[in-house]
Coordinates of C-alpha atoms in Angstrom, one line a residue:
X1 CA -38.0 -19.9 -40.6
X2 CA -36.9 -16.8 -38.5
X3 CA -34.6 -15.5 -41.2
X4 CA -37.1 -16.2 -44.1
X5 CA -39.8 -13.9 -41.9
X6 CA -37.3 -11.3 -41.4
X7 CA -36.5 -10.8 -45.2
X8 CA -39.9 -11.3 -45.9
X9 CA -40.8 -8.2 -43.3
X10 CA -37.8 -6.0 -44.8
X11 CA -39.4 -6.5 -48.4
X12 CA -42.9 -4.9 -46.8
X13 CA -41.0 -2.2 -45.3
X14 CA -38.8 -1.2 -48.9
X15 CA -42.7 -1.9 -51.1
X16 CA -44.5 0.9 -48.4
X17 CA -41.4 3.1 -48.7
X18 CA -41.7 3.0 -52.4
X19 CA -45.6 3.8 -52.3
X20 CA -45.0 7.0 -50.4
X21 CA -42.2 8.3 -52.3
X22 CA -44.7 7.3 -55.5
X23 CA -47.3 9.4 -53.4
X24 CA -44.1 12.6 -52.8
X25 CA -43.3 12.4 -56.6
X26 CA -47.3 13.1 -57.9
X27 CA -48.0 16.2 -55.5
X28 CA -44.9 17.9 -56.4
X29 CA -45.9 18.0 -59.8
X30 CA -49.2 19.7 -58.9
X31 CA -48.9 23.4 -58.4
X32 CA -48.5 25.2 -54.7
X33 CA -52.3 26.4 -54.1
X34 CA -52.1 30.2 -53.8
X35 CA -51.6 32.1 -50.6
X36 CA -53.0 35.6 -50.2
X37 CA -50.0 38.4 -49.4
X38 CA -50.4 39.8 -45.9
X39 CA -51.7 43.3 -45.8
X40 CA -48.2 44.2 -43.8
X41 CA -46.0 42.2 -45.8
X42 CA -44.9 46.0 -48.1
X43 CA -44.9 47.9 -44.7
X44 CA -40.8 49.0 -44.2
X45 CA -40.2 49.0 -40.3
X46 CA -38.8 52.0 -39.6
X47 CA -34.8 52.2 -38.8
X48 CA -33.1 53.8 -36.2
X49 CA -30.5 55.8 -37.1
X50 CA -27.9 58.1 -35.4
X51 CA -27.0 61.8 -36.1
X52 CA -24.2 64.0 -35.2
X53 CA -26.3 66.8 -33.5
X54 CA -22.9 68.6 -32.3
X55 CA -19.9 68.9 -33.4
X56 CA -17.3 69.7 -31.1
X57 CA -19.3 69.4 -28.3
X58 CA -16.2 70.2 -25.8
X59 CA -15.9 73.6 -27.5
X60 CA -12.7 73.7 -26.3
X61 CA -12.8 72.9 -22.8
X62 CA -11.2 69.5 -22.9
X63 CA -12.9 66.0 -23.3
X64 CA -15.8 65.0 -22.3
X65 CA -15.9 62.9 -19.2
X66 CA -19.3 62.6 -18.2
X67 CA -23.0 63.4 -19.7
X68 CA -26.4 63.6 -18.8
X69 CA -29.7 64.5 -20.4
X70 CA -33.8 65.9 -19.5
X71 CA -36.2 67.0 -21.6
X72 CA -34.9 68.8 -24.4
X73 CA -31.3 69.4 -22.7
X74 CA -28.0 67.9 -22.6
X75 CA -25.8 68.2 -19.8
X76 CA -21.7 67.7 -20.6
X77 CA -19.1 67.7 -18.1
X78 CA -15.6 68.1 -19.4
X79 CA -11.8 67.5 -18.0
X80 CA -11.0 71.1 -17.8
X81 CA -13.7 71.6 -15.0
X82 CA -16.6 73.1 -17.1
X83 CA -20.0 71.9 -17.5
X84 CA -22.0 72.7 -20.6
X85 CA -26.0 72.6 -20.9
X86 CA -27.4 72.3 -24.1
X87 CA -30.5 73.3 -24.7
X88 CA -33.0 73.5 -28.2
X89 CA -36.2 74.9 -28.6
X90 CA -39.5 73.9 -30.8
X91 CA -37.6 74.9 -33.9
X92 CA -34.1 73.0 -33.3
X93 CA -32.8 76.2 -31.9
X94 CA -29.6 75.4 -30.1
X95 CA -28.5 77.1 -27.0
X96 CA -25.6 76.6 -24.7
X97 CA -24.4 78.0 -21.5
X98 CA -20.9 77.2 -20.2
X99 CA -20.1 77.0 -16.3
X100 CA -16.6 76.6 -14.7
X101 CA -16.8 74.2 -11.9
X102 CA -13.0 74.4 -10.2
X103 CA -10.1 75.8 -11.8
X104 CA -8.0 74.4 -14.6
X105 CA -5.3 75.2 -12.6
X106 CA -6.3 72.0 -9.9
X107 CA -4.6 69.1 -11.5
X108 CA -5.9 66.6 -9.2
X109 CA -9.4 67.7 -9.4
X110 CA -12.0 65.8 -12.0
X111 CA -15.2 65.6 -12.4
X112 CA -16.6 62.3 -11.5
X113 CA -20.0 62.0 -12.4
X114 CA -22.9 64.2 -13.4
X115 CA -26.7 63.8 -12.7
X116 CA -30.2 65.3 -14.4
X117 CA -33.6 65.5 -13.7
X118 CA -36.1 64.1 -15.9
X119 CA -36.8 67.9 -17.1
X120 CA -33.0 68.9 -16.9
X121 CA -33.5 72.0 -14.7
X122 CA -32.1 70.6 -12.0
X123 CA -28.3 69.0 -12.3
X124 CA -26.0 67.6 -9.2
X125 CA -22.3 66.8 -10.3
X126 CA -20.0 65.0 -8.4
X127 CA -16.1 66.0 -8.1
X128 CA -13.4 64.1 -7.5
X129 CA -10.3 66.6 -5.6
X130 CA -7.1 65.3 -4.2
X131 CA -8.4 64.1 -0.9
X132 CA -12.0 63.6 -0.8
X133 CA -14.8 63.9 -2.7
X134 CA -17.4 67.3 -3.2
X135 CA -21.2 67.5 -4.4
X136 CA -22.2 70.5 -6.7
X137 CA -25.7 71.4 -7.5
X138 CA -27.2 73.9 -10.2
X139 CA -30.3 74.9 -11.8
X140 CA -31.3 75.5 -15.0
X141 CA -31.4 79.6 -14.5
X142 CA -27.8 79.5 -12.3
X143 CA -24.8 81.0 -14.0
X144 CA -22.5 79.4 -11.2
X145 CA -23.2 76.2 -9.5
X146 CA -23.7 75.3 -5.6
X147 CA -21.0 73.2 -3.5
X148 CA -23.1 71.2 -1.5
X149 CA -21.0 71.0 2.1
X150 CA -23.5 68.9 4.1
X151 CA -22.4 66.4 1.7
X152 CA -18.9 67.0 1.4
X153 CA -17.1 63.6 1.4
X154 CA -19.9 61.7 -0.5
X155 CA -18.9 60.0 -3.9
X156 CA -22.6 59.9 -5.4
X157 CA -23.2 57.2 -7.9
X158 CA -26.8 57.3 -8.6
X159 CA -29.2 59.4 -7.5
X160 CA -33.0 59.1 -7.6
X161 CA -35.1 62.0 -8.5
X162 CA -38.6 63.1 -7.1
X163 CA -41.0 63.1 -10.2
X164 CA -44.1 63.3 -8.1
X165 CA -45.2 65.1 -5.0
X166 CA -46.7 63.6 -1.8
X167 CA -48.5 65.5 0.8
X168 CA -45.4 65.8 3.1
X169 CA -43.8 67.6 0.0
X170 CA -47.0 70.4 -0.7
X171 CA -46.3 73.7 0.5
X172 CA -47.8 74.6 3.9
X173 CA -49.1 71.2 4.4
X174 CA -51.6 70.9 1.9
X175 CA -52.6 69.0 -1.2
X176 CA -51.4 70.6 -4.4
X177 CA -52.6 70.0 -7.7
X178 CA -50.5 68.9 -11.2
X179 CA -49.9 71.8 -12.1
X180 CA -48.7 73.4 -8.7
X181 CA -46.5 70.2 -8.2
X182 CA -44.9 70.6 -11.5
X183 CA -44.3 74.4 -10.9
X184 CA -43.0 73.6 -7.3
X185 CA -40.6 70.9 -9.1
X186 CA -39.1 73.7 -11.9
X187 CA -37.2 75.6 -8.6
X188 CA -37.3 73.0 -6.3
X189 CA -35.5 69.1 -6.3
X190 CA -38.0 67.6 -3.7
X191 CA -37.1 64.7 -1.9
X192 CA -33.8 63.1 -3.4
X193 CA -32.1 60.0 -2.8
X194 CA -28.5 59.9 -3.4
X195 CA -26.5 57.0 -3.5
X196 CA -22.9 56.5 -2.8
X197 CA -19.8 54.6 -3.4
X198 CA -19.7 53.4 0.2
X199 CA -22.7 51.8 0.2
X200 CA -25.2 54.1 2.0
X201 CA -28.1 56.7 1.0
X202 CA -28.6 60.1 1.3
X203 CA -31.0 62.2 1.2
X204 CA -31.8 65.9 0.2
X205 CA -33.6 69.0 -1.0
X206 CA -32.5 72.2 -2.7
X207 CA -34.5 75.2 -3.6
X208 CA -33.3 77.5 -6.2
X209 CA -35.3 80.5 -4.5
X210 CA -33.2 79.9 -1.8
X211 CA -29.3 82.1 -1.1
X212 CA -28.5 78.7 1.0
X213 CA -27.7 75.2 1.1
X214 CA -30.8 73.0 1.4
X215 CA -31.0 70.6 4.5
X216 CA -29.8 66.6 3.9
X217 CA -29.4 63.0 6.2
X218 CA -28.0 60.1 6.3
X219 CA -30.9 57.2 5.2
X220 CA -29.5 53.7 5.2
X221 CA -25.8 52.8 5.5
X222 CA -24.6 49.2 4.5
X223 CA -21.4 49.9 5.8
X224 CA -19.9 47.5 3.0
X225 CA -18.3 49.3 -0.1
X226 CA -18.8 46.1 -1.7
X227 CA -22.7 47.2 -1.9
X228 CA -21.8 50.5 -3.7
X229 CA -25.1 52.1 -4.5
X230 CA -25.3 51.2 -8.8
X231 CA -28.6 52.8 -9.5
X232 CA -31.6 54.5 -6.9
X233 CA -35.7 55.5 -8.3
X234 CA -38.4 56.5 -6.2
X235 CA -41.9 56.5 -7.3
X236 CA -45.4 58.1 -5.3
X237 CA -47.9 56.0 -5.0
X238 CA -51.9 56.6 -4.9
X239 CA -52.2 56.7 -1.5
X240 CA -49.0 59.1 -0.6
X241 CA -46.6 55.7 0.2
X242 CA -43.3 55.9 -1.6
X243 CA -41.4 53.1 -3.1
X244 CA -37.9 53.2 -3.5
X245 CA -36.1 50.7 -5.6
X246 CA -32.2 50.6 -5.1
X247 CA -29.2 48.2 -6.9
X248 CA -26.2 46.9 -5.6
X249 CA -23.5 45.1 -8.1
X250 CA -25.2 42.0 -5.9
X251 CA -28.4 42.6 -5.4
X252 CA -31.6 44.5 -5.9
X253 CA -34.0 45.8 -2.8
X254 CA -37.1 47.5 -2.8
X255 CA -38.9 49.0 0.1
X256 CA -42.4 50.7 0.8
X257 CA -43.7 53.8 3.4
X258 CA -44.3 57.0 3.7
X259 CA -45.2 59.7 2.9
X260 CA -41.8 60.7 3.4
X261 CA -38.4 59.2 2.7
X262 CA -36.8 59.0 6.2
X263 CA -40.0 56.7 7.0
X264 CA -39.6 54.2 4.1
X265 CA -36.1 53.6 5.3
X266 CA -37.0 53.6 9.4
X267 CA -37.5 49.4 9.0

């Protein structure tokens, strides 16, 4: 009696199967009810697309080994020791202005690296020689650029720019307002954090009103090259605390105080 209940279940299941496919076979000969087209459906997303602004960008100076960029400037280093700023204007005007960093005549001598501020007036390269490493700095209005020798020795891999002022930044003590900070910023770097091969921070300010070398310290030192300094940003907050962010190839850190940098780095 088992068996015969089992067919007799196996014959319900086929007869329901039927029915539904009966059911599939009737509403795919009725027509798809219509469905309104969406208002976006004929927008074209626009494409990205890349351009050859310059042509022999090198101009003859070698290849280029390193490149950085600010507002409406491009900043190319090359192997023959020059550094080239391109600039354009409102109408697509280009200009460039060469500088000669070392000698072409200094084999061993390369240009490592080469940083710009979010405006590109201000530009820090760093420079490989024979036996150590050298920091240059110049700004936008410079025909030559700065050696930096309180930081002769440091192989700067990131560096993290001042964007905003805080009150230990204003001239003479005092409060300035947007448009004095961003004047103040055009000839001046603020507060800088540099980071390093080695695995420590740096800090420093140069002014391009100034015949000499701005002042710079030692901030943290991990004392482990294996927590080489990847990438460094600062940011002001409302209240006149800063917060630095800095990377490591193992990990990231962030840290809070202020107003200036030597206290967010005094924990």
């Amino acid at each position: 009696m088992d068996l015969l209940d089992d067919f007799a279940r196996v014959r319900e299941t086929f007869a329901e199967l039927g029915d539904v496919g009966k059911r599939l076979d009737s509403s795919l000969g009725e027509e798809a009810p219509a469905v309104a087209a969406s208002p976006t459906a004929a927008y074209d997303l626009p494409t990205l697309s890349v351009e050859v602004t310059v042509r022999q960008a090198a101009r003859g100076r070698g290849q280029i080994v390193a490149a950085a960029c600010g507002t409406d400037t491009v900043v190319l280093a090359t192997s023959r020791g020059f550094l080239l700023r391109y600039q354009w204007d409102d109408y697509g005007n280009e200009k460039v202005l060469e500088t000669e960093l070392f000698s072409s005549r200094q084999p061993d001598t390369r240009i490592k690296a080469t940083f710009a501020d979010p405006t590109g007036t201000h530009v820090l390269i760093c420079i490989k020689t024979s036996n150590n490493y050298e920091l240059q700095y110049i700004h936008s209005s410079w025909q030559k650029a700065r050696t930096l020798g309180k930081l002769k020795g440091v192989a700067v891999t990131a560096v993290g720019w001042q964007k905003q002022l805080d009150s230990s930044s204003s001239s003479n003590g005092r409060s300035s307002n947007a448009n004095d900070a961003e004047e103040l910023l055009q000839v001046t770097t603020g507060d800088i954090i540099l980071g390093s091969e080695g695995g420590a921070l740096h800090t420093t300010c140069q002014d391009s009103r100034s015949k000499r070398e701005g002042a710079s310290s030692l901030l943290l030192d991990f004392k482990d090259k294996r927590k080489a300094i990847c990438s460094v940003e600062q940011e002001v907050l409302p209240d006149g605390r800063r917060v630095a962010m800095l990377a490591t190839p193992n990990a990231v850190y962030i840290t809070v105080g202020g107003p200036g940098l030597q206290a967010v780095f005094s924990k």
